[in-house]
Amino acid sequence: MGQLTSKLGGLVPSEPRNGNFQVPPTIVVPDMDSSASERQNSKTQLRRSSVYSTIDLVPQPHHYDIALTNHQIKSRPSLEVLRSSYGGDMAVTDKELGDVSAPDIEQEGSEPQGKQPIRFGWVTGVTIRSMLNIWGVILFIRLTWITSRAGILLTWLILAMSVVVTSVTALSISAIATNGKVVSGGTYFVISRSLGPEIGAPIGLMYSFGNALASALNTMGFSEVVRDLLKDFGIVMVDSANDARIIGVITETVLLCIAIAGMEWESKAQYLFFLALMLSFVNYLVGTVIPPTIEKQAQGIFGYSGDIFVANLTPDWRGTNFFQLFAIFFPACTGILSGVNICGDLKDPATAIPKGTFMAIFWTTLSYVVIPVTAGACMLRDASGNISDMMTGNNTAGCVGLGCAHGWNFTTCTELQNCKYGLSPSSKTMGQLSAYYYIIHAGIYAASLSSALGFLVSGPKIFQCLCRDNIYPYIGFFAKGYGKNDEPLRAYLLCYVIAQILILIGQLNTTAALLSNFFLCSYALINFSCFYASTVNSPGWRPLFRYYSKWTALFGAVISVVLMFLFTWWAALITFSIIFSLLVYVSFNKPTVNWGSSVQASTYNMALSSSVWLSGVEDHVKNFRPQCLVMTGPPNQRPALVDFVGSFTKKTCLMICGDVIMERDKQTRAANDTDMLLKWMNQRKVNSFYSSFPADSVRVGAKHLLQASGLGKLKPNTMVLGFKTNWRESSPESIEDYINTIYDTFDANYCLCILRMMDGLDVSEQLDSEVNQAFEFDESVEDEDQKSPETESAPADALPGEEGVTQDKTVFQSDQGKKSIDIYWIADDGGLTLLVPYLLTRRKRWRRTRIRVFIVGDEQNMEESRKEMITLLNNFRLDCSNVTVITDSERCPTPKNLSRFVDSVAPFRLHGEQQEGDSVSGAKQSTPWKISDKEFEAFRFQSESIVRLNEIIRRNSQHAALVLVSLPVPHRDCSSALYMAWMDTLTCGLHCPVVLIRGNQQNVLTFYCQ
């Protein structure tokens, strides 16, 4: 094997193996230039070839990494390169090996050059962060209060139900997070990449706002605790409400400074909050085992006691109910997505998110289990706090309640329901139970501030990812990132402003309910995303996390929605209304993103299943649809032909744009030609497939497309061609090729439509491009100097398909008003001649047009023929009563028009006396397109009838919007030039589009209901 010479690097010489064979060489490819490599101490990357070829590489990880940027993106050699190379003797360039320079490409997961960003592991990035967000002020000031109302057992039930929801959601998020690389964007990224932008974008916008709201709520909770503490020391700045606002504004500003300082500083602050929380927990647990003092006994604290524990097992609702308490407690479990929200800052999100989230759920659940038990076993529900209520001696007369057994008489305050201490009335129970009261304040501050900071950081990161996807307008300004961690400073400021506004408003009870619904809605969609992805059986759904079930995910989605309405039904309605409005907006704008969502996979599954099912259904005349194979060539070069077929097939029938690529055209076609043409059709709102086929001639390509296009019952049954207007100047072989395509269509039992425009169909000259010569520009036989408004073209240098470029506008895109569609139903073809114009009139632009039907008859039976046709049309349920019977079709045409027809075929006549001894039959075999005198005389009657019919059409339909004429079926002995002349004569002299149409002689209309 020879050595491979490449710009990519040197080749490590191979060594002999077994005396004859050599080990495949290793190609050393540096990731970037030497200076950049030295700065970043990057290692060179080894590319080892397989045993087949020196350029046929073994599997390389970077071939599958779409997030590579700011250096060489490496891809495997193409099949063309592999087939054109042999052994190791030919030099291969960088481009052939697939290395593409992409300094300007921005992909998901890209990182700016310079210092490496800070990345967190599963403990710091997920576990601690999630625990800090789960632990909030509810833990310290509401959990014991809930225990006093619901009792220990039902409090555990509330906790169990909350943990079920969060654990199921954690299972779903773990499955999604391990199904590929998760980058920045958190909850929005997970939902949008799974369910698509229609669902993901509204949730991303709402969840970003919800994080700003949550940050404000936690800051307000902190400010109220600080305000109360200042009151204990007699410090009042203005008044109670404004003091809380002032403290909240200052606190939120400090949190913003920490966030702007970067993730490293934010992480250090979270460490301090975590230590403060741990200290407060230890302080609480130690306090429960310390023998209570007289002052604590007056507050209802008696240490661990069996009778107190038993009394607090059962509920004492006191005006509340189970679901009200559930709604109050549930926000304490809504921090499980904190690690997901900063997934872009994790070292390994796929590993960190499952491990860290479940660890956080375990430890926080353990703390939520312990606190109700310890508090319920040590403290009475009601106590006065007065030392004078201590009983002396054994006198318990008149004493009511459990306090009597412990030597205290709290009967008075219990009966009056004005006790200030105990589990029920006090929100400071944990502080009272603690070894040192004010250390609990440190825990409250840490819980509220850590949650506020976490939401302040995660919300902008989600919003930044949403902005970068360009789904909503006017928010791209906030997509810019700064520093090594790509910090969303602009989004930080936006979140800060929103939070400050909410803090200054101060009335957050209503919005707090809405916040819980935002989180529950996110949980529901995350679970539904997991269920949906598992159900559609997409090959791309391969999560590394296996401990999930689609049914548990569905249960999590349903229970989350149910809880939304059980908590606050009006907030649930508001949440769904907002999501629906945003969904409608995104669906209407149809963002050009392709994320491989499970919705796409489901659409494929439904299409596949429906196609397979449909293939077993027998055809029925009632369900006949003209499924069209339209020989457009490149669709953007024949827009009138595309618009005509699209007008009656859109959302109703199959349409395939067929493009025969000639050998001479292959070099002029761009590599992304198919994508550009599909984009052009989408911008033109044409519902069509595009299929190209390389062939030596139009006939061969069209024949293969007829046979191979479609799938099952979704196969074309109608061929649509453009009229070959330059047939007189074309080569005889070209005419023969075109006519034989028509013959092949009839032989395949297909229907046929041929569209002729006065100004032609081909606009390729305006596009400065080349196409096959199947169709050319048309010049009207009459009024050649009159310009038609049928096609309004874009500038000559414009490329249809590009954004911002006005596409060619055709007559089929204009409102036709009250013009007429004239149908010359000369021959009974099964009804296609009537069906196509009926489908046209169902479109908005053609709805007001009148259909006029012309049939051939004799003068004696004219009225009877007319009534018979009207009855037939009524039986077909076609709204058409304007029927005209043509009684003069058998008259001879005018000499002028007949002479014009004879002159048009004169160049193609084969006169016997001109053969110089050769037989006419021999000349006919060598030039089959020629018209012999015998043939001309044999078809004289048909020729004169067609000339006469053209006179009638021009007399009646000069002002019609569209004319449809039954296409004559040619005899096998009819030469191509003569048949071409017939079609030309039949459609000439009109300023509106003309369609020659012929069914396959099978019924496409019926007036029966079975």
Short mmCIF file of C-alpha atoms in Angstrom, two decimals, residues 7-314:
data_model
loop_
_atom_site.label_atom_id
_atom_site.label_comp_id
_atom_site.label_asym_id
_atom_site.label_seq_id
_atom_site.Cartn_x
_atom_site.Cartn_y
_atom_site.Cartn_z
CA LYS A 7 -2.78 18.57 3.56
CA LEU A 8 -4.31 17.25 6.73
CA GLY A 9 -1.05 16.06 8.14
CA GLY A 10 1.64 13.45 7.82
CA LEU A 11 1.23 9.75 7.49
CA VAL A 12 2.68 7.37 10.03
CA PRO A 13 4.49 4.71 7.96
CA SER A 14 2.93 1.29 8.17
CA GLU A 15 4.85 -1.81 9.12
CA PRO A 16 4.73 -5.25 7.52
CA ARG A 17 2.40 -7.87 8.88
CA ASN A 18 2.92 -11.55 8.16
CA GLY A 19 5.41 -10.60 5.49
CA ASN A 20 2.80 -9.48 2.94
CA PHE A 21 0.21 -7.23 4.51
CA GLN A 22 0.52 -3.88 6.23
CA VAL A 23 -1.22 -2.32 9.20
CA PRO A 24 -3.53 0.48 8.10
CA PRO A 25 -1.78 3.81 8.51
CA THR A 26 -2.79 6.43 11.04
CA ILE A 27 -3.42 9.92 9.68
CA VAL A 28 -2.51 12.64 12.18
CA VAL A 29 -4.81 15.61 11.89
CA PRO A 30 -4.27 18.68 14.10
CA ASP A 31 -7.48 20.26 15.34
CA MET A 32 -6.29 23.82 14.58
CA ASP A 33 -3.19 25.74 13.67
CA SER A 34 -0.02 25.30 15.68
CA SER A 35 -0.24 28.59 17.55
CA ALA A 36 -3.80 27.90 18.70
CA SER A 37 -2.77 24.39 19.60
CA GLU A 38 0.08 25.66 21.74
CA ARG A 39 -2.13 28.19 23.50
CA GLN A 40 -4.76 25.63 24.44
CA ASN A 41 -2.35 22.68 24.79
CA SER A 42 -4.63 20.70 22.50
CA LYS A 43 -3.67 17.23 21.46
CA THR A 44 -3.59 16.09 17.87
CA GLN A 45 -6.38 13.81 16.82
CA LEU A 46 -5.67 10.41 15.33
CA ARG A 47 -7.61 9.27 12.29
CA ARG A 48 -6.97 5.61 11.58
CA SER A 49 -8.02 4.17 8.25
CA SER A 50 -9.92 0.92 7.93
CA VAL A 51 -8.58 -2.23 6.27
CA TYR A 52 -10.40 -1.39 3.05
CA SER A 53 -8.70 1.85 2.07
CA THR A 54 -6.34 4.47 3.46
CA ILE A 55 -9.08 7.12 3.26
CA ASP A 56 -11.95 4.88 4.41
CA LEU A 57 -11.69 5.70 8.12
CA VAL A 58 -12.68 3.70 11.14
CA PRO A 59 -15.56 5.18 13.20
CA GLN A 60 -14.64 8.66 14.44
CA PRO A 61 -16.53 10.43 17.27
CA HIS A 62 -16.21 13.86 15.67
CA HIS A 63 -18.09 12.65 12.59
CA TYR A 64 -21.22 12.63 14.72
CA ASP A 65 -20.64 15.87 16.66
CA ILE A 66 -22.75 18.63 15.11
CA ALA A 67 -21.72 21.08 17.83
CA LEU A 68 -18.13 21.51 16.62
CA THR A 69 -17.44 25.12 15.76
CA ASN A 70 -14.66 27.66 15.44
CA HIS A 71 -12.38 25.00 13.99
CA GLN A 72 -12.42 22.33 11.33
CA ILE A 73 -15.63 20.33 11.18
CA LYS A 74 -14.62 16.86 10.06
CA SER A 75 -16.82 14.52 8.11
CA ARG A 76 -16.23 11.16 6.49
CA PRO A 77 -15.26 10.92 2.78
CA SER A 78 -18.15 10.80 0.36
CA LEU A 79 -19.06 7.68 -1.60
CA GLU A 80 -17.89 9.40 -4.76
CA VAL A 81 -14.43 9.92 -3.25
CA LEU A 82 -14.27 6.32 -2.06
CA ARG A 83 -15.31 4.99 -5.44
CA SER A 84 -12.91 7.19 -7.38
CA SER A 85 -9.88 6.35 -5.22
CA TYR A 86 -7.92 3.14 -5.23
CA GLY A 87 -5.47 1.90 -2.66
CA GLY A 88 -3.27 4.66 -1.35
CA ASP A 89 -1.70 5.93 -4.57
CA MET A 90 -3.82 9.01 -5.20
CA ALA A 91 -3.61 12.28 -3.33
CA VAL A 92 -6.78 13.37 -1.62
CA THR A 93 -7.49 16.97 -0.70
CA ASP A 94 -8.94 18.29 2.53
CA LYS A 95 -12.23 18.96 0.88
CA GLU A 96 -12.54 15.44 -0.50
CA LEU A 97 -11.82 14.00 2.93
CA GLY A 98 -14.68 16.07 4.25
CA ASP A 99 -12.92 18.80 6.25
CA VAL A 100 -14.93 21.97 6.04
CA SER A 101 -13.78 25.24 7.50
CA ALA A 102 -16.57 26.67 9.56
CA PRO A 103 -15.41 29.62 11.62
CA ASP A 104 -18.74 31.34 11.39
CA ILE A 105 -21.08 28.43 12.07
CA GLU A 106 -22.99 28.69 15.32
CA GLN A 107 -24.43 25.45 16.53
CA GLU A 108 -26.11 24.36 19.70
CA GLY A 109 -23.53 23.81 22.32
CA SER A 110 -20.94 26.18 20.82
CA GLU A 111 -18.51 27.79 23.19
CA PRO A 112 -16.56 31.00 22.72
CA GLN A 113 -12.83 30.86 22.28
CA GLY A 114 -10.55 31.86 25.12
CA LYS A 115 -10.63 30.61 28.68
CA GLN A 116 -12.52 27.42 29.34
CA PRO A 117 -15.93 28.03 30.96
CA ILE A 118 -16.74 26.92 34.46
CA ARG A 119 -18.43 23.53 34.49
CA PHE A 120 -20.13 21.90 37.49
CA GLY A 121 -20.44 18.28 38.51
CA TRP A 122 -23.59 16.53 39.67
CA VAL A 123 -23.19 17.48 43.34
CA THR A 124 -22.51 21.19 42.94
CA GLY A 125 -24.48 21.77 39.76
CA VAL A 126 -27.56 19.68 40.43
CA THR A 127 -27.89 18.18 43.93
CA ILE A 128 -27.04 21.21 46.05
CA ARG A 129 -28.76 23.62 43.67
CA SER A 130 -31.96 21.56 43.59
CA MET A 131 -31.96 21.07 47.36
CA LEU A 132 -31.59 24.80 47.93
CA ASN A 133 -34.50 25.53 45.59
CA ILE A 134 -36.70 22.83 47.12
CA TRP A 135 -36.00 24.05 50.63
CA GLY A 136 -37.73 27.38 50.91
CA VAL A 137 -39.53 29.52 53.42
CA ILE A 138 -42.42 27.03 53.45
CA LEU A 139 -40.14 24.58 55.20
CA PHE A 140 -39.56 26.94 58.10
CA ILE A 141 -42.80 28.88 58.46
CA ARG A 142 -45.54 26.65 56.97
CA LEU A 143 -44.64 22.97 57.35
CA THR A 144 -45.37 22.82 61.09
CA TRP A 145 -48.55 24.83 60.56
CA ILE A 146 -49.71 22.29 57.95
CA THR A 147 -48.87 19.48 60.40
CA SER A 148 -51.11 21.06 63.07
CA ARG A 149 -54.08 21.11 60.68
CA ALA A 150 -53.61 17.89 58.70
CA GLY A 151 -51.91 15.85 61.38
CA ILE A 152 -48.71 13.91 60.96
CA LEU A 153 -50.25 11.10 58.88
CA LEU A 154 -52.01 13.29 56.33
CA THR A 155 -48.99 15.60 56.17
CA TRP A 156 -46.99 12.55 55.16
CA LEU A 157 -49.69 11.76 52.59
CA ILE A 158 -49.42 15.29 51.17
CA LEU A 159 -45.67 14.85 51.07
CA ALA A 160 -46.00 11.42 49.41
CA MET A 161 -48.30 12.78 46.71
CA SER A 162 -45.94 15.67 46.03
CA VAL A 163 -42.95 13.34 45.88
CA VAL A 164 -44.78 11.05 43.46
CA VAL A 165 -45.33 13.95 41.07
CA THR A 166 -41.77 15.23 41.37
CA SER A 167 -40.22 11.75 41.20
CA VAL A 168 -42.17 10.77 38.10
CA THR A 169 -41.18 14.06 36.52
CA ALA A 170 -37.58 13.41 37.52
CA LEU A 171 -37.76 10.01 35.80
CA SER A 172 -39.07 11.65 32.64
CA ILE A 173 -36.54 14.47 32.67
CA SER A 174 -33.74 11.96 33.24
CA ALA A 175 -34.84 9.90 30.24
CA ILE A 176 -35.03 12.97 28.00
CA ALA A 177 -31.75 14.39 29.29
CA THR A 178 -29.91 11.14 28.51
CA ASN A 179 -31.35 10.87 25.01
CA GLY A 180 -28.58 12.90 23.44
CA LYS A 181 -26.57 15.91 24.43
CA VAL A 182 -28.54 18.54 26.35
CA VAL A 183 -27.20 22.07 26.06
CA SER A 184 -28.37 25.35 27.54
CA GLY A 185 -32.06 26.12 27.76
CA GLY A 186 -33.21 23.83 30.55
CA THR A 187 -36.91 23.06 30.59
CA TYR A 188 -37.54 24.97 27.39
CA PHE A 189 -34.83 23.04 25.55
CA VAL A 190 -36.14 19.69 26.75
CA ILE A 191 -39.78 20.34 25.85
CA SER A 192 -39.17 22.17 22.57
CA ARG A 193 -36.76 19.54 21.22
CA SER A 194 -39.23 16.83 22.13
CA LEU A 195 -42.63 18.34 21.29
CA GLY A 196 -41.50 20.97 18.80
CA PRO A 197 -41.52 24.78 18.87
CA GLU A 198 -45.32 25.04 18.97
CA ILE A 199 -45.44 23.67 22.52
CA GLY A 200 -41.87 24.38 23.64
CA ALA A 201 -41.81 28.10 22.81
CA PRO A 202 -44.92 29.06 24.86
CA ILE A 203 -43.66 27.03 27.81
CA GLY A 204 -40.20 28.58 27.48
CA LEU A 205 -41.64 32.09 27.54
CA MET A 206 -43.96 31.38 30.46
CA TYR A 207 -41.34 29.45 32.41
CA SER A 208 -38.84 32.30 32.01
CA PHE A 209 -41.41 34.73 33.36
CA GLY A 210 -42.29 32.23 36.11
CA ASN A 211 -38.66 32.15 37.23
CA ALA A 212 -38.63 35.95 37.48
CA LEU A 213 -41.85 35.75 39.47
CA ALA A 214 -40.41 33.04 41.74
CA SER A 215 -37.32 35.13 42.36
CA ALA A 216 -39.52 38.06 43.39
CA LEU A 217 -41.67 35.85 45.63
CA ASN A 218 -38.70 34.43 47.51
CA THR A 219 -37.16 37.86 47.85
CA MET A 220 -40.41 39.18 49.29
CA GLY A 221 -40.50 36.27 51.74
CA PHE A 222 -36.99 37.16 52.85
CA SER A 223 -37.80 40.86 53.16
CA GLU A 224 -40.87 40.18 55.33
CA VAL A 225 -38.85 38.01 57.74
CA VAL A 226 -36.16 40.71 57.99
CA ARG A 227 -38.82 43.37 58.52
CA ASP A 228 -40.34 41.39 61.39
CA LEU A 229 -36.91 40.91 62.93
CA LEU A 230 -36.24 44.64 62.71
CA LYS A 231 -39.60 45.25 64.39
CA ASP A 232 -38.52 43.04 67.29
CA PHE A 233 -35.65 45.47 67.81
CA GLY A 234 -37.89 48.52 67.35
CA ILE A 235 -36.54 49.54 63.94
CA VAL A 236 -39.08 50.91 61.44
CA MET A 237 -37.99 52.84 58.32
CA VAL A 238 -41.32 54.01 56.85
CA ASP A 239 -44.13 51.59 57.51
CA SER A 240 -44.68 47.86 57.40
CA ALA A 241 -45.47 47.53 53.67
CA ASN A 242 -42.85 49.97 52.39
CA ASP A 243 -40.15 48.57 54.67
CA ALA A 244 -40.66 45.17 53.00
CA ARG A 245 -40.44 46.82 49.55
CA ILE A 246 -37.22 48.66 50.41
CA ILE A 247 -35.56 45.53 51.78
CA GLY A 248 -36.76 43.53 48.75
CA VAL A 249 -35.39 46.03 46.20
CA ILE A 250 -32.00 46.13 47.91
CA THR A 251 -31.86 42.34 48.22
CA GLU A 252 -32.77 41.74 44.56
CA THR A 253 -30.07 44.21 43.51
CA VAL A 254 -27.45 42.36 45.54
CA LEU A 255 -28.57 39.05 43.99
CA LEU A 256 -28.27 40.59 40.51
CA CYS A 257 -24.69 41.64 41.25
CA ILE A 258 -23.87 38.07 42.30
CA ALA A 259 -25.45 36.68 39.13
CA ILE A 260 -23.60 39.16 36.89
CA ALA A 261 -20.33 38.31 38.60
CA GLY A 262 -20.63 34.88 36.97
CA MET A 263 -21.52 31.30 37.70
CA GLU A 264 -18.39 30.83 39.79
CA TRP A 265 -19.45 33.52 42.28
CA GLU A 266 -23.04 32.36 42.18
CA SER A 267 -21.86 28.85 43.02
CA LYS A 268 -19.82 30.13 45.99
CA ALA A 269 -22.85 32.01 47.28
CA GLN A 270 -24.90 28.81 47.03
CA TYR A 271 -22.26 27.03 49.13
CA LEU A 272 -22.70 29.61 51.89
CA PHE A 273 -26.48 29.27 51.76
CA PHE A 274 -26.18 25.48 51.91
CA LEU A 275 -23.92 25.63 54.98
CA ALA A 276 -26.37 28.03 56.69
CA LEU A 277 -29.23 25.62 56.01
CA MET A 278 -27.30 22.66 57.37
CA LEU A 279 -26.47 24.65 60.48
CA SER A 280 -30.12 25.56 61.01
CA PHE A 281 -31.19 21.91 60.62
CA VAL A 282 -28.64 20.77 63.20
CA ASN A 283 -29.75 23.59 65.47
CA TYR A 284 -33.36 22.45 65.16
CA LEU A 285 -32.70 18.75 65.78
CA VAL A 286 -30.48 19.48 68.76
CA GLY A 287 -33.17 21.77 70.20
CA THR A 288 -35.78 18.98 70.12
CA VAL A 289 -33.72 16.76 72.45
CA ILE A 290 -32.73 19.50 74.91
CA PRO A 291 -35.00 19.43 77.99
CA PRO A 292 -37.42 22.36 77.64
CA THR A 293 -37.25 25.31 80.00
CA ILE A 294 -40.26 26.78 81.77
CA GLU A 295 -40.53 29.43 79.04
CA LYS A 296 -40.61 26.76 76.33
CA GLN A 297 -43.15 24.71 78.25
CA ALA A 298 -45.36 27.77 78.37
CA GLN A 299 -45.09 27.80 74.57
CA GLY A 300 -46.30 24.17 74.42
CA ILE A 301 -42.90 22.48 74.06
CA PHE A 302 -42.43 19.42 76.29
CA GLY A 303 -39.84 17.34 74.46
CA TYR A 304 -40.55 13.98 72.87
CA SER A 305 -43.77 12.62 74.33
CA GLY A 306 -45.87 9.66 73.23
CA ASP A 307 -49.24 11.20 74.08
CA ILE A 308 -48.41 14.41 72.20
CA PHE A 309 -47.30 12.36 69.21
CA VAL A 310 -50.53 10.34 69.20
CA ALA A 311 -52.67 13.46 69.58
CA ASN A 312 -50.96 15.11 66.59
CA LEU A 313 -51.36 12.08 64.30
CA THR A 314 -54.94 12.97 63.38
#
